[in-house]
mmCIF file of C-alpha atoms in Angstrom:
data_model
loop_
_atom_site.group_PDB
_atom_site.id
_atom_site.type_symbol
_atom_site.label_atom_id
_atom_site.label_comp_id
_atom_site.label_asym_id
_atom_site.label_seq_id
_atom_site.Cartn_x
_atom_site.Cartn_y
_atom_site.Cartn_z
ATOM 1 C CA UNK A 1 175.251 -36.482 252.991
ATOM 2 C CA UNK A 2 172.463 -37.129 250.508
ATOM 3 C CA UNK A 3 169.014 -36.663 252.066
ATOM 4 C CA UNK A 4 166.668 -39.595 252.468
ATOM 5 C CA UNK A 5 164.198 -38.383 249.834
ATOM 6 C CA UNK A 6 167.001 -37.508 247.405
ATOM 7 C CA UNK A 7 168.474 -40.977 247.855
ATOM 8 C CA UNK A 8 165.136 -42.605 247.049
ATOM 9 C CA UNK A 9 164.768 -40.481 243.932
ATOM 10 C CA UNK A 10 168.178 -41.575 242.651
ATOM 11 C CA UNK A 11 167.845 -45.342 242.944
ATOM 12 C CA UNK A 12 166.934 -47.585 240.049
ATOM 13 C CA UNK A 13 163.890 -49.669 240.930
ATOM 14 C CA UNK A 14 162.229 -52.837 239.695
ATOM 15 C CA UNK A 15 158.459 -52.688 239.238
ATOM 16 C CA UNK A 16 156.988 -54.049 242.446
ATOM 17 C CA UNK A 17 154.041 -55.728 240.693
ATOM 18 C CA UNK A 18 156.136 -56.775 237.715
ATOM 19 C CA UNK A 19 154.459 -54.150 235.538
ATOM 20 C CA UNK A 20 153.829 -50.418 235.635
ATOM 21 C CA UNK A 21 150.839 -49.199 237.602
ATOM 22 C CA UNK A 22 149.094 -46.947 235.097
ATOM 23 C CA UNK A 23 145.668 -45.585 234.318
ATOM 24 C CA UNK A 24 145.136 -48.473 231.928
ATOM 25 C CA UNK A 25 145.462 -51.247 234.514
ATOM 26 C CA UNK A 26 144.873 -49.511 237.839
ATOM 27 C CA UNK A 27 141.888 -47.880 239.548
ATOM 28 C CA UNK A 28 142.246 -45.370 242.369
ATOM 29 C CA UNK A 29 139.967 -46.451 245.205
ATOM 30 C CA UNK A 30 138.394 -44.014 247.644
ATOM 31 C CA UNK A 31 138.276 -45.156 251.253
ATOM 32 C CA UNK A 32 137.810 -41.686 252.720
ATOM 33 C CA UNK A 33 134.732 -40.582 254.717
ATOM 34 C CA UNK A 34 133.477 -38.803 251.577
ATOM 35 C CA UNK A 35 132.709 -42.210 250.009
ATOM 36 C CA UNK A 36 129.054 -42.771 250.934
ATOM 37 C CA UNK A 37 129.295 -46.474 249.994
ATOM 38 C CA UNK A 38 131.344 -47.095 253.129
ATOM 39 C CA UNK A 39 128.349 -46.155 255.280
ATOM 40 C CA UNK A 40 126.196 -48.763 253.565
ATOM 41 C CA UNK A 41 128.381 -51.862 253.321
ATOM 42 C CA UNK A 42 129.287 -53.990 256.341
ATOM 43 C CA UNK A 43 133.049 -53.476 256.548
ATOM 44 C CA UNK A 44 133.300 -55.946 259.424
ATOM 45 C CA UNK A 45 132.313 -58.734 257.021
ATOM 46 C CA UNK A 46 135.449 -59.330 254.960
ATOM 47 C CA UNK A 47 133.584 -61.198 252.201
ATOM 48 C CA UNK A 48 131.253 -58.227 251.702
ATOM 49 C CA UNK A 49 134.212 -55.834 251.785
ATOM 50 C CA UNK A 50 136.050 -58.056 249.291
ATOM 51 C CA UNK A 51 133.062 -58.142 246.934
ATOM 52 C CA UNK A 52 132.901 -54.348 247.078
ATOM 53 C CA UNK A 53 136.597 -53.808 246.283
ATOM 54 C CA UNK A 54 136.868 -56.349 243.514
ATOM 55 C CA UNK A 55 133.450 -55.484 242.137
ATOM 56 C CA UNK A 56 134.800 -51.994 241.467
ATOM 57 C CA UNK A 57 137.877 -53.386 239.738
ATOM 58 C CA UNK A 58 135.803 -55.760 237.615
ATOM 59 C CA UNK A 59 133.395 -53.016 236.588
ATOM 60 C CA UNK A 60 136.298 -50.754 235.595
ATOM 61 C CA UNK A 61 138.170 -53.629 233.876
ATOM 62 C CA UNK A 62 141.260 -53.014 236.012
ATOM 63 C CA UNK A 63 143.764 -55.484 237.441
ATOM 64 C CA UNK A 64 144.914 -53.372 240.387
ATOM 65 C CA UNK A 65 143.361 -50.967 242.858
ATOM 66 C CA UNK A 66 145.321 -48.225 244.616
ATOM 67 C CA UNK A 67 144.696 -46.899 248.118
ATOM 68 C CA UNK A 68 146.293 -43.572 248.824
ATOM 69 C CA UNK A 69 149.215 -42.281 250.858
ATOM 70 C CA UNK A 70 148.175 -40.167 253.863
ATOM 71 C CA UNK A 71 144.538 -40.719 252.952
ATOM 72 C CA UNK A 72 142.102 -40.024 255.783
ATOM 73 C CA UNK A 73 140.113 -43.259 255.887
ATOM 74 C CA UNK A 74 136.772 -44.522 257.085
ATOM 75 C CA UNK A 75 137.516 -48.246 256.777
ATOM 76 C CA UNK A 76 139.497 -48.624 259.993
ATOM 77 C CA UNK A 77 136.373 -48.503 262.111
ATOM 78 C CA UNK A 78 136.071 -52.210 261.250
ATOM 79 C CA UNK A 79 138.707 -53.154 263.857
ATOM 80 C CA UNK A 80 139.668 -52.102 267.377
ATOM 81 C CA UNK A 81 143.328 -52.613 266.439
ATOM 82 C CA UNK A 82 143.315 -48.974 265.311
ATOM 83 C CA UNK A 83 142.278 -47.496 268.655
ATOM 84 C CA UNK A 84 145.030 -45.834 270.701
ATOM 85 C CA UNK A 85 145.863 -45.539 274.379
ATOM 86 C CA UNK A 86 145.187 -41.799 274.077
ATOM 87 C CA UNK A 87 141.514 -42.533 273.319
ATOM 88 C CA UNK A 88 141.675 -41.284 269.734
ATOM 89 C CA UNK A 89 141.708 -43.352 266.554
ATOM 90 C CA UNK A 90 144.320 -44.145 263.931
ATOM 91 C CA UNK A 91 142.745 -43.432 260.550
ATOM 92 C CA UNK A 92 145.448 -41.760 258.420
ATOM 93 C CA UNK A 93 147.130 -44.173 256.002
ATOM 94 C CA UNK A 94 150.964 -44.077 255.969
ATOM 95 C CA UNK A 95 151.604 -46.277 252.942
ATOM 96 C CA UNK A 96 150.114 -47.218 249.588
ATOM 97 C CA UNK A 97 147.796 -50.181 249.202
ATOM 98 C CA UNK A 98 147.833 -52.227 245.997
ATOM 99 C CA UNK A 99 144.681 -54.342 245.776
ATOM 100 C CA UNK A 100 144.835 -57.407 243.521
ATOM 101 C CA UNK A 101 143.998 -61.112 243.471
ATOM 102 C CA UNK A 102 145.394 -63.271 246.260
ATOM 103 C CA UNK A 103 148.541 -65.086 245.208
ATOM 104 C CA UNK A 104 149.716 -62.171 243.059
ATOM 105 C CA UNK A 105 153.543 -62.117 243.262
ATOM 106 C CA UNK A 106 155.454 -59.171 244.697
ATOM 107 C CA UNK A 107 158.849 -58.294 243.248
ATOM 108 C CA UNK A 108 161.605 -56.738 245.333
ATOM 109 C CA UNK A 109 161.938 -53.169 244.046
ATOM 110 C CA UNK A 110 165.624 -52.743 244.924
ATOM 111 C CA UNK A 111 168.489 -54.730 246.404
ATOM 112 C CA UNK A 112 168.270 -55.237 250.129
ATOM 113 C CA UNK A 113 168.208 -57.707 252.972
ATOM 114 C CA UNK A 114 165.608 -59.028 255.349
ATOM 115 C CA UNK A 115 165.535 -56.822 258.415
ATOM 116 C CA UNK A 116 162.728 -58.687 260.183
ATOM 117 C CA UNK A 117 159.428 -60.459 259.670
ATOM 118 C CA UNK A 118 156.514 -61.878 261.639
ATOM 119 C CA UNK A 119 152.866 -62.812 261.434
ATOM 120 C CA UNK A 120 150.978 -59.884 262.941
ATOM 121 C CA UNK A 121 147.846 -61.814 263.763
ATOM 122 C CA UNK A 122 144.468 -60.343 264.635
ATOM 123 C CA UNK A 123 141.438 -59.034 262.776
ATOM 124 C CA UNK A 124 142.444 -55.910 260.848
ATOM 125 C CA UNK A 125 146.164 -56.317 261.495
ATOM 126 C CA UNK A 126 148.936 -56.832 258.892
ATOM 127 C CA UNK A 127 149.006 -60.609 259.018
ATOM 128 C CA UNK A 128 152.292 -61.943 257.582
ATOM 129 C CA UNK A 129 154.718 -59.035 257.199
ATOM 130 C CA UNK A 130 158.247 -58.574 255.877
ATOM 131 C CA UNK A 131 160.516 -55.554 256.394
ATOM 132 C CA UNK A 132 163.518 -55.132 254.102
ATOM 133 C CA UNK A 133 166.550 -52.932 254.748
ATOM 134 C CA UNK A 134 168.149 -50.980 251.900
ATOM 135 C CA UNK A 135 171.031 -48.577 251.468
ATOM 136 C CA UNK A 136 171.621 -45.868 248.864
ATOM 137 C CA UNK A 137 174.224 -43.117 248.820
ATOM 138 C CA UNK A 138 175.083 -43.851 252.445
ATOM 139 C CA UNK A 139 171.442 -43.645 253.517
ATOM 140 C CA UNK A 140 169.753 -46.623 255.196
ATOM 141 C CA UNK A 141 166.003 -47.007 254.802
ATOM 142 C CA UNK A 142 163.350 -49.705 255.019
ATOM 143 C CA UNK A 143 160.395 -51.018 253.043
ATOM 144 C CA UNK A 144 157.458 -52.860 254.592
ATOM 145 C CA UNK A 145 155.236 -55.453 252.905
ATOM 146 C CA UNK A 146 152.050 -56.348 254.779
ATOM 147 C CA UNK A 147 149.101 -58.745 254.220
ATOM 148 C CA UNK A 148 151.183 -61.547 252.703
ATOM 149 C CA UNK A 149 150.741 -65.323 252.662
ATOM 150 C CA UNK A 150 151.871 -67.336 255.672
ATOM 151 C CA UNK A 151 154.001 -69.468 253.376
ATOM 152 C CA UNK A 152 156.104 -66.407 252.486
ATOM 153 C CA UNK A 153 157.604 -66.474 255.978
ATOM 154 C CA UNK A 154 158.664 -70.114 255.826
ATOM 155 C CA UNK A 155 162.432 -70.415 255.534
ATOM 156 C CA UNK A 156 162.988 -66.653 255.599
ATOM 157 C CA UNK A 157 166.002 -65.505 257.627
ATOM 158 C CA UNK A 158 167.111 -62.177 259.052
ATOM 159 C CA UNK A 159 169.940 -60.773 256.966
ATOM 160 C CA UNK A 160 168.939 -62.817 253.920
ATOM 161 C CA UNK A 161 169.778 -60.970 250.695
ATOM 162 C CA UNK A 162 166.853 -60.145 248.426
ATOM 163 C CA UNK A 163 167.798 -58.880 244.975
ATOM 164 C CA UNK A 164 165.888 -56.343 242.912
ATOM 165 C CA UNK A 165 163.437 -58.161 240.662
ATOM 166 C CA UNK A 166 163.264 -61.237 242.887
ATOM 167 C CA UNK A 167 159.807 -62.560 243.796
ATOM 168 C CA UNK A 168 159.919 -62.886 247.570
ATOM 169 C CA UNK A 169 156.296 -62.637 248.685
ATOM 170 C CA UNK A 170 152.682 -62.789 247.512
ATOM 171 C CA UNK A 171 149.339 -61.215 248.324
ATOM 172 C CA UNK A 172 147.676 -63.306 250.986
ATOM 173 C CA UNK A 173 144.043 -64.425 251.096
ATOM 174 C CA UNK A 174 141.755 -63.569 253.958
ATOM 175 C CA UNK A 175 141.635 -64.406 256.801
ATOM 176 C CA UNK A 176 145.373 -65.219 256.991
ATOM 177 C CA UNK A 177 146.355 -61.764 255.683
ATOM 178 C CA UNK A 178 144.892 -59.978 258.696
ATOM 179 C CA UNK A 179 141.367 -60.553 257.354
ATOM 180 C CA UNK A 180 141.359 -57.998 254.544
ATOM 181 C CA UNK A 181 140.435 -58.151 250.878
ATOM 182 C CA UNK A 182 143.750 -59.163 249.246
ATOM 183 C CA UNK A 183 146.172 -56.285 248.904
ATOM 184 C CA UNK A 184 149.741 -55.250 249.584
ATOM 185 C CA UNK A 185 150.389 -52.554 252.141
ATOM 186 C CA UNK A 186 153.655 -51.003 250.958
ATOM 187 C CA UNK A 187 155.398 -48.440 253.124
ATOM 188 C CA UNK A 188 158.795 -46.730 253.286
ATOM 189 C CA UNK A 189 160.485 -45.674 256.526
ATOM 190 C CA UNK A 190 163.759 -43.985 257.455
ATOM 191 C CA UNK A 191 163.502 -45.037 261.111
ATOM 192 C CA UNK A 192 161.930 -48.191 262.527
ATOM 193 C CA UNK A 193 161.970 -46.791 266.081
ATOM 194 C CA UNK A 194 163.086 -50.165 267.400
ATOM 195 C CA UNK A 195 160.298 -52.142 265.737
ATOM 196 C CA UNK A 196 160.867 -55.596 264.245
ATOM 197 C CA UNK A 197 158.440 -57.323 261.896
ATOM 198 C CA UNK A 198 155.914 -54.558 262.444
ATOM 199 C CA UNK A 199 155.556 -50.789 262.135
ATOM 200 C CA UNK A 200 152.496 -48.525 262.304
ATOM 201 C CA UNK A 201 150.782 -48.345 258.924
ATOM 202 C CA UNK A 202 148.175 -45.914 260.147
ATOM 203 C CA UNK A 203 148.405 -42.928 262.491
ATOM 204 C CA UNK A 204 146.027 -40.586 264.265
ATOM 205 C CA UNK A 205 145.580 -36.989 263.159
ATOM 206 C CA UNK A 206 147.697 -35.732 266.066
ATOM 207 C CA UNK A 207 150.623 -37.890 264.845
ATOM 208 C CA UNK A 208 150.659 -36.730 261.205
ATOM 209 C CA UNK A 209 153.662 -34.402 261.426
ATOM 210 C CA UNK A 210 155.745 -37.048 263.182
ATOM 211 C CA UNK A 211 155.067 -39.711 260.594
ATOM 212 C CA UNK A 212 155.454 -37.415 257.604
ATOM 213 C CA UNK A 213 159.116 -37.131 258.636
ATOM 214 C CA UNK A 214 159.522 -40.903 258.985
ATOM 215 C CA UNK A 215 157.408 -42.210 256.108
ATOM 216 C CA UNK A 216 157.920 -40.536 252.718
ATOM 217 C CA UNK A 217 155.634 -41.067 249.742
ATOM 218 C CA UNK A 218 156.021 -44.709 248.572
ATOM 219 C CA UNK A 219 155.615 -43.480 245.007
ATOM 220 C CA UNK A 220 159.277 -42.493 245.191
ATOM 221 C CA UNK A 221 159.762 -46.234 244.678
ATOM 222 C CA UNK A 222 156.489 -47.324 243.039
ATOM 223 C CA UNK A 223 156.683 -44.622 240.359
ATOM 224 C CA UNK A 224 153.077 -45.001 239.285
ATOM 225 C CA UNK A 225 152.035 -43.431 235.997
ATOM 226 C CA UNK A 226 148.632 -41.784 236.214
#
């Protein structure tokens, strides 16, 4: 049977933002501990955090910002939602973030159906979230869309077909998006481990090897051009 990663590489995809993410319209953002700015700004104040993110995009004349896959991050100290029962901290990012203006439409990258959805409320959480189920070459996999608008969940049904190229959600404003500067958390999984409407988007260092097997690089679908 075709492997999960091979299956992702073979599918035709629609551009998730409706246009290619390239060096001309997209800025890579650094949220790692090496970014000294993160020690100065008050990350717990979402308006200040928002001004910082979108100030960078404005200065660089870019429409989108990108937050990296498996990036070790300093920004999760803003919320206790990232603490674990094992007394360590989840600070390794499992998806790709696409930062853009609230209300920006998200296009379904490939045919699928709604697996589950819910509003993951709480400061620093996903907020409104949709998980789609896809199949390619006999392989079932899932894509997660976090930090959406509450209105995106209205009328949505489990099993509902979503076609490639269809606008099915939008970037939510804070605080309804989990109280973050507007962005899409996009993640790919080959196993939901029984989760519905939610799945870890961040792991601790001790969990890296586990999640590398479950969550491949979202760029297999995003296909950014830098």
